[in-house]
Amino acid sequence: MNTSTWKRATTLAAVAAVTALTLSACTDGASETPAADGTYVIGYDSYFVGNTWSAQLEAEFTAATERDADQISDVIMTQSDNDAQKQISNIQSMIARNVDAIIVTPISPEGIVPVLQQASAAGIDVILNASGAETDDYTSYVNVDDESFGATGAEWLVDKLGGSGRIIAINGIAGIPTSDLRYAGAQAVFDENPGIEVVSTIDGGWDQATTKTAVEAVLAANPDIDGVWSQGGSMTLGAIEAFEAAGVPLVPMTGEDSNGLLKKWQSLVAAGETGFDCIAVAKPTWISAQSLENALAALSGEDVTKDDILDPEVITADNLADFVRDDLPDSLWVNTRMTDDEITALFG
């Protein structure tokens, strides 16, 4: 994930959040449930806006609230800064304000359980957004199957290598459920293919520069690498840069649907690079918009899927041209429901 646009993306996302609040005046006391005109108060906790994916996750939600403004009287936004205790406090504040629904991306799947139970007991619909929790006390859980995400890329890479080869595995952040689950899915595939040797497993922090440095260190000791399994788009870009800087021939790599990676991929193809190929697996940022859709449906009395788990979508050489956007920033995650104007407002 590209940290060069972090601060700008974060600031613009915060501005977008403020815009969402103008759907109605924000009150200090509890809101009616529902409001007299049949609209609802939605609480949204932004777990983190420290990278472009999480910033776009929030922006997708904001854009969706504007599209569904006729059903929403107020949006209460909080920011947890990847701090589990802060997130618990934010949710407690939403409960005290009597919101109708809470959309939250759990930072600690276990630690968040008591406060989610409090919300459920208060009659508040809880929507888990892009990350799960160790409880059944929620209305709906919207996510991509992260183990399947990891396995999808791993299966592609094993096939590309004909079932045999030395690879580097690049994770996000150890201990973060998304990262751990993705690698668990990939590792299961590698374990079934004994011809695959994972030479090194590194944590790239979903960061391009961090990953480049880490991969350069691996290549210095192990230049004979046949493939790279990466669970993040910017991390894949960092790996490509490390191979190029070391003068090591490029190899097949997995990645995500970040526009910067797709642009680089397209440019390598155009330059006649034959050693490189890629698959971009997508955990779409519009999960947050789907979470809002599920919340509004539940509040309207409709049946919603409790575990709304989506299959990961993929971009390959066959459909790369359908997704890459040369006219939009590298920071964009291309599997989006946002308009071009909304994307430009977020990333500039």
Short mmCIF file of C-alpha atoms in Angstrom, two decimals:
data_model
loop_
_atom_site.label_atom_id
_atom_site.label_comp_id
_atom_site.label_asym_id
_atom_site.label_seq_id
_atom_site.Cartn_x
_atom_site.Cartn_y
_atom_site.Cartn_z
CA MET A 1 0.00 0.00 0.00
CA ASN A 2 1.51 3.28 -1.08
CA THR A 3 2.51 5.40 1.92
CA SER A 4 3.72 8.31 -0.19
CA THR A 5 0.14 9.57 -0.40
CA TRP A 6 -0.79 8.61 3.17
CA LYS A 7 -1.05 11.98 4.79
CA ARG A 8 -2.87 13.56 1.91
CA ALA A 9 -5.28 10.65 1.53
CA THR A 10 -5.93 10.63 5.27
CA THR A 11 -6.64 14.35 5.36
CA LEU A 12 -8.96 14.20 2.37
CA ALA A 13 -10.74 11.18 3.78
CA ALA A 14 -11.34 13.11 6.97
CA VAL A 15 -12.78 15.98 4.94
CA ALA A 16 -15.05 13.50 3.17
CA ALA A 17 -16.19 12.22 6.54
CA VAL A 18 -17.08 15.73 7.63
CA THR A 19 -19.04 16.13 4.42
CA ALA A 20 -21.01 13.03 5.28
CA LEU A 21 -21.93 14.54 8.61
CA THR A 22 -23.67 17.40 6.86
CA LEU A 23 -26.48 15.02 6.03
CA SER A 24 -27.94 16.49 9.20
CA ALA A 25 -26.75 18.45 12.18
CA CYS A 26 -24.82 16.32 14.64
CA THR A 27 -26.49 16.30 18.04
CA ASP A 28 -24.89 15.86 21.46
CA GLY A 29 -27.70 13.78 22.90
CA ALA A 30 -29.33 10.51 21.89
CA SER A 31 -31.14 10.37 18.56
CA GLU A 32 -34.57 8.91 17.97
CA THR A 33 -34.75 5.35 16.59
CA PRO A 34 -35.84 5.78 13.88
CA ALA A 35 -36.19 9.52 13.29
CA ALA A 36 -39.68 10.91 12.85
CA ASP A 37 -39.28 10.96 9.08
CA GLY A 38 -38.29 7.29 8.94
CA THR A 39 -34.57 7.90 8.50
CA TYR A 40 -31.78 6.45 10.59
CA VAL A 41 -28.66 7.45 12.48
CA ILE A 42 -25.63 5.44 11.35
CA GLY A 43 -22.45 5.09 13.39
CA TYR A 44 -19.24 4.31 11.52
CA ASP A 45 -15.92 3.64 13.16
CA SER A 46 -12.95 4.09 10.84
CA TYR A 47 -10.48 1.66 12.29
CA PHE A 48 -7.47 3.17 10.50
CA VAL A 49 -6.77 5.60 7.66
CA GLY A 50 -3.01 5.15 7.67
CA ASN A 51 -2.80 3.69 4.17
CA THR A 52 -4.61 4.22 0.92
CA TRP A 53 -6.74 1.05 1.12
CA SER A 54 -8.18 1.96 4.50
CA ALA A 55 -8.65 5.58 3.43
CA GLN A 56 -10.59 4.41 0.37
CA LEU A 57 -12.64 2.00 2.53
CA GLU A 58 -13.84 5.01 4.52
CA ALA A 59 -14.35 7.09 1.39
CA GLU A 60 -16.50 4.36 -0.19
CA PHE A 61 -18.73 4.49 2.89
CA THR A 62 -18.96 8.27 2.74
CA ALA A 63 -19.92 8.17 -0.93
CA ALA A 64 -22.57 5.55 -0.18
CA THR A 65 -24.12 7.70 2.57
CA GLU A 66 -24.51 10.50 0.06
CA ARG A 67 -26.23 8.17 -2.39
CA ASP A 68 -28.56 6.93 0.38
CA ALA A 69 -29.10 10.32 2.02
CA ASP A 70 -32.88 9.94 1.85
CA GLN A 71 -32.64 7.09 4.38
CA ILE A 72 -30.10 8.69 6.74
CA SER A 73 -30.71 11.51 9.18
CA ASP A 74 -27.19 11.58 10.66
CA VAL A 75 -23.82 9.89 10.35
CA ILE A 76 -21.62 9.69 13.44
CA MET A 77 -18.00 9.05 12.47
CA THR A 78 -15.22 8.03 14.82
CA GLN A 79 -11.54 7.24 14.24
CA SER A 80 -9.75 4.48 16.15
CA ASP A 81 -6.20 4.82 14.80
CA ASN A 82 -5.72 1.03 14.90
CA ASP A 83 -6.11 1.17 18.70
CA ALA A 84 -8.42 -1.55 20.05
CA GLN A 85 -9.17 0.27 23.31
CA LYS A 86 -9.99 3.48 21.47
CA GLN A 87 -12.34 1.54 19.22
CA ILE A 88 -14.18 0.09 22.21
CA SER A 89 -14.57 3.60 23.66
CA ASN A 90 -15.84 4.90 20.31
CA ILE A 91 -18.49 2.19 20.13
CA GLN A 92 -19.55 2.83 23.73
CA SER A 93 -20.04 6.48 22.75
CA MET A 94 -22.23 5.45 19.81
CA ILE A 95 -24.33 3.24 22.08
CA ALA A 96 -24.79 6.17 24.48
CA ARG A 97 -25.94 8.30 21.56
CA ASN A 98 -28.54 5.69 20.62
CA VAL A 99 -27.51 5.20 17.02
CA ASP A 100 -29.59 2.81 14.95
CA ALA A 101 -26.70 0.86 13.45
CA ILE A 102 -22.96 0.59 14.02
CA ILE A 103 -20.59 -0.31 11.20
CA VAL A 104 -17.20 -1.33 12.54
CA THR A 105 -13.99 -3.04 11.41
CA PRO A 106 -12.84 -4.90 14.54
CA ILE A 107 -9.21 -4.30 15.43
CA SER A 108 -9.22 -7.01 18.09
CA PRO A 109 -11.66 -9.82 17.20
CA GLU A 110 -11.71 -10.97 20.83
CA GLY A 111 -11.41 -7.66 22.68
CA ILE A 112 -14.34 -6.05 20.90
CA VAL A 113 -16.82 -8.78 21.88
CA PRO A 114 -18.23 -7.29 25.13
CA VAL A 115 -19.01 -3.90 23.57
CA LEU A 116 -20.64 -5.53 20.54
CA GLN A 117 -22.79 -7.52 22.93
CA GLN A 118 -23.74 -4.26 24.65
CA ALA A 119 -24.76 -2.76 21.32
CA SER A 120 -26.81 -5.80 20.38
CA ALA A 121 -28.53 -5.79 23.79
CA ALA A 122 -29.43 -2.14 23.20
CA GLY A 123 -31.23 -3.09 19.98
CA ILE A 124 -28.57 -1.60 17.72
CA ASP A 125 -27.80 -3.37 14.46
CA VAL A 126 -24.10 -4.23 14.28
CA ILE A 127 -22.43 -4.65 10.89
CA LEU A 128 -18.91 -6.04 10.84
CA ASN A 129 -17.05 -4.39 8.00
CA ALA A 130 -14.07 -6.16 6.37
CA SER A 131 -12.98 -7.91 9.57
CA GLY A 132 -14.75 -10.34 11.90
CA ALA A 133 -15.22 -10.75 15.65
CA GLU A 134 -15.36 -13.74 18.00
CA THR A 135 -19.08 -13.46 18.65
CA ASP A 136 -22.45 -14.09 17.03
CA ASP A 137 -23.81 -10.80 18.36
CA TYR A 138 -23.95 -8.97 15.05
CA THR A 139 -26.53 -8.43 12.34
CA SER A 140 -24.30 -8.93 9.32
CA TYR A 141 -20.63 -9.50 8.53
CA VAL A 142 -19.38 -8.32 5.13
CA ASN A 143 -15.96 -9.44 3.97
CA VAL A 144 -13.93 -11.29 1.40
CA ASP A 145 -12.77 -14.72 2.53
CA ASP A 146 -9.17 -13.85 3.42
CA GLU A 147 -7.98 -17.46 3.47
CA SER A 148 -9.41 -17.88 -0.02
CA PHE A 149 -7.68 -14.62 -0.99
CA GLY A 150 -4.33 -16.05 0.02
CA ALA A 151 -5.01 -19.44 -1.53
CA THR A 152 -6.11 -17.92 -4.85
CA GLY A 153 -2.78 -16.21 -5.39
CA ALA A 154 -0.84 -19.22 -4.15
CA GLU A 155 -2.61 -21.60 -6.51
CA TRP A 156 -1.90 -19.31 -9.44
CA LEU A 157 1.78 -19.08 -8.49
CA VAL A 158 2.16 -22.84 -8.03
CA ASP A 159 0.61 -23.36 -11.45
CA LYS A 160 2.91 -20.75 -13.02
CA LEU A 161 5.94 -22.50 -11.58
CA GLY A 162 4.79 -25.95 -12.61
CA GLY A 163 4.63 -27.04 -8.98
CA SER A 164 8.30 -26.47 -8.25
CA GLY A 165 10.37 -23.45 -7.28
CA ARG A 166 11.94 -21.25 -4.63
CA ILE A 167 9.72 -18.38 -3.55
CA ILE A 168 9.53 -15.40 -1.23
CA ALA A 169 6.31 -14.91 0.78
CA ILE A 170 5.39 -11.33 1.71
CA ASN A 171 2.84 -10.75 4.46
CA GLY A 172 1.31 -7.56 5.82
CA ILE A 173 1.61 -7.19 9.59
CA ALA A 174 1.96 -10.20 11.89
CA GLY A 175 -0.93 -10.53 14.32
CA ILE A 176 -3.41 -8.64 12.12
CA PRO A 177 -6.21 -11.11 11.24
CA THR A 178 -6.30 -10.17 7.56
CA SER A 179 -2.59 -10.80 7.14
CA ASP A 180 -2.55 -14.01 9.18
CA LEU A 181 -5.58 -15.50 7.43
CA ARG A 182 -4.25 -14.71 3.97
CA TYR A 183 -0.97 -16.44 4.68
CA ALA A 184 -2.74 -19.39 6.27
CA GLY A 185 -4.62 -19.87 3.00
CA ALA A 186 -1.44 -19.59 0.97
CA GLN A 187 0.57 -21.84 3.26
CA ALA A 188 -2.03 -24.60 2.97
CA VAL A 189 -1.51 -24.54 -0.79
CA PHE A 190 2.28 -24.55 -0.48
CA ASP A 191 2.12 -27.44 1.99
CA GLU A 192 0.20 -29.46 -0.61
CA ASN A 193 2.96 -28.81 -3.15
CA PRO A 194 6.27 -30.07 -1.71
CA GLY A 195 8.13 -28.83 -4.77
CA ILE A 196 7.56 -25.27 -3.56
CA GLU A 197 10.21 -24.00 -1.14
CA VAL A 198 9.44 -20.82 0.79
CA VAL A 199 12.96 -19.42 1.07
CA SER A 200 11.93 -16.46 3.21
CA THR A 201 8.77 -15.10 4.79
CA ILE A 202 8.82 -11.37 5.48
CA ASP A 203 6.43 -8.76 6.87
CA GLY A 204 6.21 -5.90 4.41
CA GLY A 205 3.76 -3.87 6.49
CA TRP A 206 1.67 -3.31 3.35
CA ASP A 207 4.32 -0.71 2.52
CA GLN A 208 6.30 -0.39 -0.71
CA ALA A 209 9.55 0.98 0.72
CA THR A 210 9.64 -1.46 3.64
CA THR A 211 9.09 -4.37 1.30
CA LYS A 212 11.74 -3.23 -1.17
CA THR A 213 14.35 -3.12 1.61
CA ALA A 214 13.33 -6.53 2.96
CA VAL A 215 13.33 -8.21 -0.46
CA GLU A 216 16.71 -6.69 -1.33
CA ALA A 217 18.11 -8.35 1.80
CA VAL A 218 16.64 -11.71 0.79
CA LEU A 219 17.98 -11.45 -2.76
CA ALA A 220 21.46 -10.62 -1.50
CA ALA A 221 21.58 -14.04 0.17
CA ASN A 222 19.27 -15.92 -2.21
CA PRO A 223 19.41 -14.52 -5.74
CA ASP A 224 17.90 -17.65 -7.28
CA ILE A 225 14.22 -16.92 -6.66
CA ASP A 226 11.53 -18.32 -8.96
CA GLY A 227 8.44 -16.52 -7.69
CA VAL A 228 6.96 -14.13 -5.14
CA TRP A 229 3.71 -14.58 -3.24
CA SER A 230 2.62 -11.17 -1.97
CA GLN A 231 -0.66 -10.27 -0.29
CA GLY A 232 -0.49 -6.54 -1.03
CA GLY A 233 -0.30 -4.41 -4.16
CA SER A 234 2.27 -1.89 -2.95
CA MET A 235 4.32 -4.71 -1.45
CA THR A 236 4.44 -6.33 -4.88
CA LEU A 237 5.65 -3.03 -6.32
CA GLY A 238 8.37 -2.97 -3.66
CA ALA A 239 9.39 -6.49 -4.63
CA ILE A 240 9.58 -5.55 -8.32
CA GLU A 241 11.78 -2.56 -7.45
CA ALA A 242 14.05 -4.79 -5.33
CA PHE A 243 14.53 -7.26 -8.19
CA GLU A 244 15.26 -4.43 -10.61
CA ALA A 245 17.70 -2.72 -8.23
CA ALA A 246 19.54 -6.01 -7.65
CA GLY A 247 19.70 -6.81 -11.36
CA VAL A 248 17.85 -10.07 -10.74
CA PRO A 249 15.48 -11.20 -13.52
CA LEU A 250 11.82 -10.63 -12.74
CA VAL A 251 9.66 -13.62 -11.86
CA PRO A 252 5.91 -14.30 -11.52
CA MET A 253 4.42 -12.43 -8.56
CA THR A 254 1.02 -12.18 -6.93
CA GLY A 255 -0.50 -8.91 -5.77
CA GLU A 256 -3.61 -6.83 -5.18
CA ASP A 257 -5.79 -4.53 -7.26
CA SER A 258 -3.84 -1.31 -6.67
CA ASN A 259 -3.68 0.92 -9.71
CA GLY A 260 0.04 1.54 -9.24
CA LEU A 261 0.77 -2.18 -9.54
CA LEU A 262 -1.50 -2.52 -12.56
CA LYS A 263 0.25 0.39 -14.28
CA LYS A 264 3.66 -1.13 -13.62
CA TRP A 265 2.44 -4.51 -14.83
CA GLN A 266 1.08 -2.96 -18.02
CA SER A 267 4.34 -1.11 -18.65
CA LEU A 268 6.37 -4.31 -18.21
CA VAL A 269 4.17 -6.09 -20.74
CA ALA A 270 4.51 -3.18 -23.17
CA ALA A 271 8.30 -3.29 -22.77
CA GLY A 272 8.33 -6.97 -23.74
CA GLU A 273 9.20 -8.31 -20.28
CA THR A 274 8.62 -12.07 -20.43
CA GLY A 275 9.80 -13.23 -17.02
CA PHE A 276 7.14 -11.32 -15.12
CA ASP A 277 3.49 -12.22 -14.86
CA CYS A 278 0.97 -11.38 -12.17
CA ILE A 279 -2.42 -11.98 -10.65
CA ALA A 280 -4.12 -9.20 -8.68
CA VAL A 281 -6.52 -10.53 -6.05
CA ALA A 282 -9.10 -8.04 -4.84
CA LYS A 283 -10.58 -7.35 -1.44
CA PRO A 284 -12.68 -4.44 -2.70
CA THR A 285 -12.89 -1.22 -0.73
CA TRP A 286 -16.62 -1.10 -1.52
CA ILE A 287 -17.14 -3.62 1.28
CA SER A 288 -17.96 -0.58 3.43
CA ALA A 289 -20.68 0.51 0.99
CA GLN A 290 -22.11 -3.00 1.10
CA SER A 291 -22.02 -2.85 4.89
CA LEU A 292 -24.12 0.32 4.79
CA GLU A 293 -26.53 -1.34 2.34
CA ASN A 294 -26.94 -4.29 4.72
CA ALA A 295 -27.44 -1.97 7.68
CA LEU A 296 -30.19 0.01 5.95
CA ALA A 297 -31.88 -3.18 4.76
CA ALA A 298 -31.91 -4.60 8.29
CA LEU A 299 -33.26 -1.36 9.74
CA SER A 300 -36.03 -1.42 7.13
CA GLY A 301 -37.07 -4.88 8.26
CA GLU A 302 -35.56 -6.79 5.35
CA ASP A 303 -33.73 -10.08 5.74
CA VAL A 304 -29.98 -9.71 5.36
CA THR A 305 -27.28 -12.33 5.03
CA LYS A 306 -25.63 -12.76 8.41
CA ASP A 307 -22.29 -13.88 7.01
CA ASP A 308 -22.02 -12.05 3.70
CA ILE A 309 -18.67 -13.51 2.70
CA LEU A 310 -17.59 -12.74 -0.86
CA ASP A 311 -15.27 -14.70 -3.12
CA PRO A 312 -12.13 -12.72 -4.03
CA GLU A 313 -12.17 -11.32 -7.54
CA VAL A 314 -9.06 -11.54 -9.69
CA ILE A 315 -7.30 -9.55 -12.37
CA THR A 316 -5.05 -11.48 -14.73
CA ALA A 317 -3.22 -10.72 -17.96
CA ASP A 318 -6.45 -11.55 -19.77
CA ASN A 319 -8.48 -8.72 -18.20
CA LEU A 320 -5.77 -6.29 -17.04
CA ALA A 321 -6.74 -3.73 -19.67
CA ASP A 322 -10.31 -3.65 -18.30
CA PHE A 323 -9.15 -2.47 -14.87
CA VAL A 324 -5.97 -0.42 -15.14
CA ARG A 325 -6.63 3.35 -15.08
CA ASP A 326 -3.79 5.37 -16.57
CA ASP A 327 -5.80 8.55 -16.00
CA LEU A 328 -6.20 8.05 -12.25
CA PRO A 329 -3.73 7.98 -9.34
CA ASP A 330 -1.53 5.02 -8.45
CA SER A 331 -3.14 5.04 -5.00
CA LEU A 332 -6.52 3.98 -6.37
CA TRP A 333 -7.82 0.49 -5.62
CA VAL A 334 -9.49 -0.22 -8.93
CA ASN A 335 -12.31 -2.52 -7.79
CA THR A 336 -14.40 0.42 -6.58
CA ARG A 337 -17.93 1.78 -6.63
CA MET A 338 -16.73 5.38 -6.41
CA THR A 339 -17.11 7.79 -9.29
CA ASP A 340 -14.06 9.37 -10.91
CA ASP A 341 -14.93 12.69 -9.24
CA GLU A 342 -15.06 11.00 -5.83
CA ILE A 343 -11.73 9.29 -6.50
CA THR A 344 -10.12 12.58 -7.53
CA ALA A 345 -11.45 14.28 -4.38
CA LEU A 346 -9.86 11.57 -2.24
CA PHE A 347 -6.48 11.19 -3.90
CA GLY A 348 -6.08 14.42 -5.84
#
